[in-house]
Amino acid sequence: MLKRAVCIISGGMDSALSAKIAQVDGYEIIALHFNYGQRTESKELECFRKIASAVDASEKYEIDLPFFEQIGASALTDKSIDVPTGGIEEGVPVTYVPFRNGIFLSIAAAVAEKHGAEALFIGVVEEDSSGYPDCRESYIEQMQKAINLGTKDETNLEIKMPLVTLKKSQIVQKSLDLNVPLKDTWSCYKSEEAACGVCDSCRLRLKGFKEAGSIDPIPYA
């Protein structure tokens, strides 16, 4: 019997590895991407398409969520709020998009139910993440319960978070081990041509490569 998994793929390194792990585990992959008005939307979409092809996705969904721009309140979706570049600080940063992963998981659950998928893969990372509350393992576990309560009796989804306890350097290393096309991933919050190298996401990525003793294959400004 074929196992199916919906993989949320942002175009970043974490979700690319998460999808690769699903493929290695023998799942047929339904790739899911969201355009939500983020600054690097077109670059992330381009990366998503390459990553989805690399894991032989049987279906690809590119879903537009324009209301995130209307809500704003995040430097990723509101151009009037600057993306911080001074280094990672304590607390929830201004790049946090209100309840983004909750909304993503809800839509992913609908796609999974349609396709009779049994798993949902999301590349959340708790320890090395930028302090986002919607990346916590305890939260995702509760979301799984809520999704299964709110879907058909025969729908029984497991939300898998294969990276949740990993450090960025371990993610880099595992990606290299599994031949994830890291050159086709994008982490920068600010720019689509060359990564800025100074936003929180670039800093975490570069630190991960450095600690893994490897060179990041994407261009930096």
XYZ file of C-alpha atoms in Angstrom:
221
model
C 0.000 0.000 0.000
C 1.324 3.401 -1.004
C 1.998 5.868 1.791
C 1.239 9.494 0.997
C 2.546 12.592 2.734
C 1.842 16.259 2.269
C 5.104 18.185 2.601
C 5.015 21.905 3.313
C 7.972 23.260 1.324
C 8.889 26.923 1.717
C 11.920 26.871 -0.524
C 14.244 26.984 2.473
C 16.821 24.495 3.665
C 14.785 23.028 6.535
C 11.668 22.191 4.554
C 13.796 20.839 1.671
C 15.453 18.385 4.071
C 12.113 17.525 5.679
C 10.667 16.626 2.247
C 13.774 14.604 1.372
C 13.387 12.616 4.605
C 9.756 11.896 3.635
C 10.940 10.612 0.252
C 13.648 8.430 1.845
C 10.995 7.059 4.231
C 9.053 5.813 1.197
C 6.234 8.345 1.003
C 4.662 9.519 -2.214
C 4.968 13.278 -1.874
C 2.334 15.932 -2.352
C 4.278 19.202 -2.333
C 2.628 22.296 -0.887
C 3.857 25.886 -1.077
C 2.367 29.184 0.058
C 2.776 32.606 -1.527
C 1.803 34.977 1.256
C 3.239 38.314 0.186
C 6.631 37.675 1.770
C 9.504 39.843 0.502
C 11.257 36.953 -1.249
C 8.077 35.386 -2.629
C 9.202 34.827 -6.239
C 12.602 33.411 -5.219
C 11.011 31.025 -2.716
C 8.521 29.840 -5.345
C 11.337 29.163 -7.810
C 13.174 27.142 -5.134
C 9.988 25.253 -4.201
C 9.547 24.071 -7.788
C 13.100 22.749 -7.932
C 12.851 21.028 -4.547
C 9.466 19.467 -5.407
C 10.987 18.035 -8.606
C 14.019 16.759 -6.686
C 11.760 14.673 -4.403
C 9.595 13.438 -7.323
C 6.420 15.044 -5.986
C 3.346 13.489 -7.574
C 1.290 16.648 -7.032
C 2.269 20.279 -6.491
C 0.101 22.922 -4.895
C 1.027 26.607 -4.976
C -1.503 28.402 -2.825
C -1.839 32.191 -2.666
C -2.660 33.714 0.723
C -2.849 37.463 0.055
C -4.548 38.230 3.368
C -1.228 38.006 5.242
C -0.273 41.358 3.697
C -3.588 42.816 4.829
C -2.908 41.635 8.407
C 0.719 42.821 8.256
C 2.396 43.026 11.697
C 5.497 41.244 10.364
C 8.628 42.539 8.653
C 8.226 39.718 6.118
C 4.843 40.914 4.853
C 4.767 44.623 5.753
C 7.279 46.701 3.790
C 7.029 49.524 6.340
C 8.673 47.321 8.997
C 12.412 46.832 8.496
C 13.921 43.352 8.593
C 16.398 43.389 11.516
C 20.036 42.932 10.518
C 21.856 43.609 13.793
C 22.039 40.021 15.025
C 19.715 37.580 16.727
C 17.976 38.904 19.833
C 15.898 37.327 22.585
C 12.134 37.028 22.270
C 9.786 36.830 19.319
C 11.274 38.857 16.437
C 9.415 41.234 14.107
C 9.868 38.679 11.314
C 7.318 36.420 13.047
C 4.171 36.241 10.895
C 1.121 35.972 13.215
C 0.003 32.313 13.466
C 1.489 31.531 10.033
C 2.270 27.870 10.712
C -1.170 27.330 12.233
C -2.775 28.612 9.048
C -0.360 26.626 6.857
C -1.069 23.413 8.781
C -4.832 23.918 8.513
C -4.623 24.231 4.723
C -2.168 21.325 4.538
C -4.668 19.218 6.513
C -7.359 19.975 3.915
C -5.012 18.905 1.097
C -4.011 15.775 3.039
C -7.637 14.836 3.644
C -8.439 15.229 -0.064
C -5.598 12.889 -1.056
C -6.036 10.390 1.776
C -2.541 11.171 3.045
C -1.490 9.770 6.385
C 1.346 12.144 7.206
C 2.112 15.817 7.039
C 5.760 16.899 7.075
C 6.803 20.329 8.313
C 10.405 21.502 8.709
C 10.040 23.346 12.011
C 13.151 23.668 14.159
C 12.742 24.518 17.824
C 16.243 24.989 19.209
C 17.866 26.948 16.407
C 14.773 28.749 15.169
C 14.405 32.494 15.518
C 12.136 32.296 18.564
C 8.894 31.667 16.685
C 6.125 30.325 18.963
C 4.542 28.369 16.081
C 7.704 26.252 15.667
C 7.390 24.577 19.076
C 7.015 20.813 19.155
C 4.345 21.006 21.869
C 2.272 23.346 19.687
C 2.480 21.127 16.585
C 1.440 18.097 18.676
C -1.672 19.941 19.850
C -2.395 21.015 16.282
C -2.302 17.362 15.226
C -4.954 16.525 17.826
C -7.158 19.421 16.698
C -6.829 18.471 13.010
C -7.797 14.869 13.694
C -10.789 15.992 15.752
C -11.965 18.283 12.961
C -11.678 15.888 10.013
C -13.461 12.726 8.867
C -13.214 9.661 11.126
C -11.079 7.836 8.563
C -8.654 10.753 8.355
C -5.842 10.094 10.794
C -2.981 12.470 10.160
C 0.379 12.375 11.844
C 2.329 15.628 11.709
C 5.986 14.748 11.378
C 8.705 17.208 12.423
C 11.931 15.376 11.581
C 14.148 18.412 12.276
C 12.535 19.837 15.388
C 15.398 18.922 17.747
C 18.283 19.532 15.334
C 20.817 22.339 15.253
C 21.360 24.200 11.953
C 24.774 22.568 11.538
C 23.145 19.119 11.835
C 20.561 20.156 9.239
C 23.331 21.200 6.858
C 25.197 17.940 7.442
C 22.122 15.750 7.006
C 21.178 17.666 3.845
C 24.643 17.013 2.421
C 24.418 13.329 3.392
C 21.057 12.956 1.589
C 22.064 15.042 -1.449
C 19.464 17.747 -0.850
C 20.062 20.397 -3.552
C 21.080 23.171 -1.153
C 22.001 25.433 -4.086
C 18.252 25.484 -4.845
C 17.214 26.640 -1.367
C 16.789 30.202 -0.114
C 16.799 31.494 3.452
C 17.235 35.267 3.173
C 14.336 37.369 4.455
C 15.286 40.495 2.514
C 16.634 39.897 -0.942
C 16.021 37.659 -3.959
C 19.171 38.300 -6.031
C 21.938 37.692 -3.523
C 21.301 36.765 0.117
C 21.946 39.698 2.474
C 24.021 37.654 4.936
C 22.933 39.775 7.913
C 19.235 39.025 8.598
C 18.523 36.445 11.326
C 17.786 33.711 8.790
C 21.015 34.292 6.824
C 23.032 34.401 10.060
C 21.597 31.070 11.256
C 22.210 29.500 7.845
C 25.804 30.744 7.527
C 26.581 29.653 11.103
C 25.169 26.203 10.297
C 27.393 25.814 7.235
C 30.428 27.082 9.136
C 29.894 24.651 12.037
C 29.331 21.810 9.564
C 32.640 22.714 7.907
C 30.996 23.332 4.563
C 30.574 26.207 2.101
C 27.106 27.580 1.363
C 26.516 27.269 -2.417
C 24.125 30.247 -2.761
C 25.266 33.810 -3.654
C 25.695 36.435 -0.924
C 25.861 40.197 -1.347
